[in-house]
Coordinates of C-alpha atoms in Angstrom, one line a residue:
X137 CA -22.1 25.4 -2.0
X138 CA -18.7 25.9 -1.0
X139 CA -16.8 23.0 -2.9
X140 CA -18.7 24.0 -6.3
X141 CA -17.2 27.0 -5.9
X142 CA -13.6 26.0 -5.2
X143 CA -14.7 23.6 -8.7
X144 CA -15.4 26.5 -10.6
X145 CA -12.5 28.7 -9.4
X146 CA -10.4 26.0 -10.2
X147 CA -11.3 25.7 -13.7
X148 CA -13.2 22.3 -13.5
X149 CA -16.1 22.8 -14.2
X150 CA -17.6 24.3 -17.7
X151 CA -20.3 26.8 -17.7
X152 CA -24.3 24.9 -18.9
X153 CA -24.1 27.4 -21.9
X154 CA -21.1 26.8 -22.9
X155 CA -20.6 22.7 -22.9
X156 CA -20.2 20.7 -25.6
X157 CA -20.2 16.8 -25.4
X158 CA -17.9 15.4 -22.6
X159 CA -17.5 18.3 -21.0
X160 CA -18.5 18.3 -17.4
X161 CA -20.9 21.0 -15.9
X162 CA -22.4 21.9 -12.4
X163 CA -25.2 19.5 -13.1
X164 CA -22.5 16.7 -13.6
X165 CA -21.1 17.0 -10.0
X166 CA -24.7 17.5 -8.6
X167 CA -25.8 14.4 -10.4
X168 CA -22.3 12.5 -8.7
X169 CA -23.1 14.2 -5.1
X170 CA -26.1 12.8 -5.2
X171 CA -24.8 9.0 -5.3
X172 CA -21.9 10.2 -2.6
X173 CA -19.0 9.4 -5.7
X174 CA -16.7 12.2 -5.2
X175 CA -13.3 10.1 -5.9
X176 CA -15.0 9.6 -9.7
X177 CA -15.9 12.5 -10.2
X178 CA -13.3 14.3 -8.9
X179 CA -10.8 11.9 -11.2
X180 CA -12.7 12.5 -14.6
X181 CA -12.9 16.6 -13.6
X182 CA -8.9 16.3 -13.5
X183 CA -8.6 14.5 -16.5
X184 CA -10.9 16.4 -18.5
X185 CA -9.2 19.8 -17.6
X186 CA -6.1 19.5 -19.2
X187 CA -4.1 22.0 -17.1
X188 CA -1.2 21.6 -14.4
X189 CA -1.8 19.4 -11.7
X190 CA -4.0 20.8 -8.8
X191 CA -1.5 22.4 -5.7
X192 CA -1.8 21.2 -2.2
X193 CA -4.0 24.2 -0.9
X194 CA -6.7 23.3 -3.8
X195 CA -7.0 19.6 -2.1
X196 CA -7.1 21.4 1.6
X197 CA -9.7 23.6 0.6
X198 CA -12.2 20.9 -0.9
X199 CA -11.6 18.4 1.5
X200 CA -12.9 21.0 3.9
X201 CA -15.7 21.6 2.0
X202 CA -16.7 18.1 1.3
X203 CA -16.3 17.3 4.6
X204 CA -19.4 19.9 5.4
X205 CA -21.3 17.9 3.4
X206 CA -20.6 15.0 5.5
X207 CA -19.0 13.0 2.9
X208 CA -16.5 10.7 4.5
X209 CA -14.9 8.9 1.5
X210 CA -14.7 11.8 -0.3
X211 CA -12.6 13.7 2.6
X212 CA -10.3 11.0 2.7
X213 CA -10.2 10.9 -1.0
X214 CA -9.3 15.1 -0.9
X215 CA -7.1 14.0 2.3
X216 CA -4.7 12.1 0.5
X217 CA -4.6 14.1 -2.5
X218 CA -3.7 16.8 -0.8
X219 CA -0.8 14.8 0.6
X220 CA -0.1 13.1 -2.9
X221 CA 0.2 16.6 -4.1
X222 CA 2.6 17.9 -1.8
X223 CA 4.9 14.8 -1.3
X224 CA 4.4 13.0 -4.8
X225 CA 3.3 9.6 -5.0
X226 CA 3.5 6.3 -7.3
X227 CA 0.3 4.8 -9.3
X228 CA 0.3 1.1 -10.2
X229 CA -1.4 -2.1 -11.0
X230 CA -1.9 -4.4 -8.1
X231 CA -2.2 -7.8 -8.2
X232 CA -2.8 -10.0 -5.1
X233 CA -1.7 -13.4 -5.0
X234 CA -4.3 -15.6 -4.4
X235 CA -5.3 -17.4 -0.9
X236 CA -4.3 -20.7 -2.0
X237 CA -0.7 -20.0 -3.0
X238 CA 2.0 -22.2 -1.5
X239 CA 3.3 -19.5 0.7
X240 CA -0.5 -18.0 1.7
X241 CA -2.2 -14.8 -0.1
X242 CA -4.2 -12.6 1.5
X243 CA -7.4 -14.2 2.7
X244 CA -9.8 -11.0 3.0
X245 CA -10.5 -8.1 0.9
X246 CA -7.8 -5.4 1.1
X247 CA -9.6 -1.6 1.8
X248 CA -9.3 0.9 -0.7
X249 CA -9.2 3.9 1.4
X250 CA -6.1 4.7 2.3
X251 CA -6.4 2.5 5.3
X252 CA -3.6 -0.5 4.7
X253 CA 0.0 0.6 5.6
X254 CA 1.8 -2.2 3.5
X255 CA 5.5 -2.8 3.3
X256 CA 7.2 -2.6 -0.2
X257 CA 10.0 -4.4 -1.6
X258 CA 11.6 -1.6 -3.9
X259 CA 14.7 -2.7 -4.5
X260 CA 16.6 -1.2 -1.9
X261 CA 19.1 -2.9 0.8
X262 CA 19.5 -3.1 4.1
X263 CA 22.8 -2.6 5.5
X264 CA 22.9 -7.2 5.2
X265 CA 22.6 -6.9 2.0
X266 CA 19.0 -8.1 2.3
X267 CA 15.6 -6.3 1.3
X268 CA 14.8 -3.3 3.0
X269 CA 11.0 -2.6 3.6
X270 CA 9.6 0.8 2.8
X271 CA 6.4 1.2 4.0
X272 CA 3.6 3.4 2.1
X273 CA -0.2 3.8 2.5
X274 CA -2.3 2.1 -0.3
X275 CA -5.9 3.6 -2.1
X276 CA -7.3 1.7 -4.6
X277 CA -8.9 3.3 -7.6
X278 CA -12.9 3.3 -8.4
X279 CA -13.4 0.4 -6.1
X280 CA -14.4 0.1 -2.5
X281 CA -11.6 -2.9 -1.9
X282 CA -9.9 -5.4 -3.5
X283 CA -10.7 -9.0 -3.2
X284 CA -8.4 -11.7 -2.6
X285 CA -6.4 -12.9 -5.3
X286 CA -8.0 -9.3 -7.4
X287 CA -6.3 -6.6 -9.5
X288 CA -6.9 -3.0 -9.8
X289 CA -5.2 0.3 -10.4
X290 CA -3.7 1.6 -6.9
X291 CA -2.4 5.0 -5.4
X292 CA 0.5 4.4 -3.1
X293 CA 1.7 7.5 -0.4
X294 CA 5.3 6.3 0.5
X295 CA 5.9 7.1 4.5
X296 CA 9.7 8.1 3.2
X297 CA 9.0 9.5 -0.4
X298 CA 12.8 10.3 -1.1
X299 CA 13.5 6.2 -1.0
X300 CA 10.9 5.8 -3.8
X301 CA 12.4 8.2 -6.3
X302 CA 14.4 5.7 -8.2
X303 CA 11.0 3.9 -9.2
X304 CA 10.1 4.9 -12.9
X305 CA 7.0 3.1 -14.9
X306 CA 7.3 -0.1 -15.8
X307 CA 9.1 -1.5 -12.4
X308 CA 7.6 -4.2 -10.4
X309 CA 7.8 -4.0 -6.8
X310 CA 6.6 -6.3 -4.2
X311 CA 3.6 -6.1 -1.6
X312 CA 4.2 -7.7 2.2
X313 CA 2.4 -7.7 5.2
X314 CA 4.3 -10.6 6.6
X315 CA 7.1 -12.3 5.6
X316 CA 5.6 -14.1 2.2
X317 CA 4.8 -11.6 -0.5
X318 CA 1.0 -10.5 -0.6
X319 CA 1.4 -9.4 -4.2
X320 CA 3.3 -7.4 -6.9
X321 CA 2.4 -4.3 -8.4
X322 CA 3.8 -2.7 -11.7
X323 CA 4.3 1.0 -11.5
X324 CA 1.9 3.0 -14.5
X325 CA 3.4 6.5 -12.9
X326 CA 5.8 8.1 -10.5
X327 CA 3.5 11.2 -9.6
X328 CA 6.2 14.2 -8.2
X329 CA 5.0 16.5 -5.9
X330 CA 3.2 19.9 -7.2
X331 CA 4.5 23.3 -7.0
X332 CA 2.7 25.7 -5.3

């Protein structure tokens, strides 16, 4: 199969005979495939490598391969990390204001996938001296969606990267989808692009 390959190649994976305990194997990703969780598994096989940061071409090339296997979530997952790796992106908490606040939260759950196109408040100004809204695609970590009034550990893909840069971790930023704020997210990581 093509995207154990591009696994292997890329130094993922570890050889059956040569594991020791939490190290991940062929078996491990079978044992994933199986259960369709290819955003897990690819997220523990990054973390458990230790090396640089995948490049853009890594990302294009398994989310071709996982998309032969007819795994839709995990495209989109390879998608936008192929797009977080070559135009950077920010990780942070979110946490959505709940549908009984004064000024309304957000009644229904918000997707994970990369599918809600949020505006920010970042801290920059319009030329009024108001806010002005940067927009940037939102994917939620190890969950499916987040339910109203929920919390969980987001990837955001700004539309304008280079407004974003001044972010660093720590800052809280602001989530709208109409005029009252939908919720506030603190930033764990301001991920730069990769070098091919």
């Amino acid at each position: 199969m093509k995207a154990i390959k591009l696994l292997e190649d890329a130094g993922l994976l570890t050889p059956e005979e040569a594991a020791g305990p939490g190290d991940l194997t062929e078996r491990d990703v079978w044992d994933q495939l199986a259960r369709d969780e290819w955003e897990q598994v690819l997220g523990v096989l990054e973390e458990c490598r230790g090396g640089p940061p995948l490049p853009p071409a890594f990302w294009a090339s398994l989310a071709e391969a996982v998309g032969q296997l007819r795994m839709e979530r995990g495209t989109a997952w390879c998608h936008w990390r192929h797009t977080e790796a070559r135009h950077g992106g920010i990780r942070a908490v979110l946490t959505l204001f709940p549908p009984e606040e004064a000024d309304g939260g957000r009644r229904l759950p918000v997707p994970g996938a990369g599918i809600l196109r949020p505006m920010w408040d970042i801290g920059n100004r319009a030329p009024d001296g108001g806010p002005a809204w940067n927009i940037a695609s939102l994917w939620a970590e190890h969950t499916a969606a987040i339910p109203p009034g929920g919390r969980a550990t987001v990837r955001l893909a700004p539309l304008t990267p280079g407004q974003w840069r001044h972010l660093t971790p720590g800052d809280v930023i602001t989530m709208h989808e109409r005029r009252p704020p939908a919720g506030t997210a603190t930033v764990l990581e301001v991920l730069p692009p990769v070098l091919p």
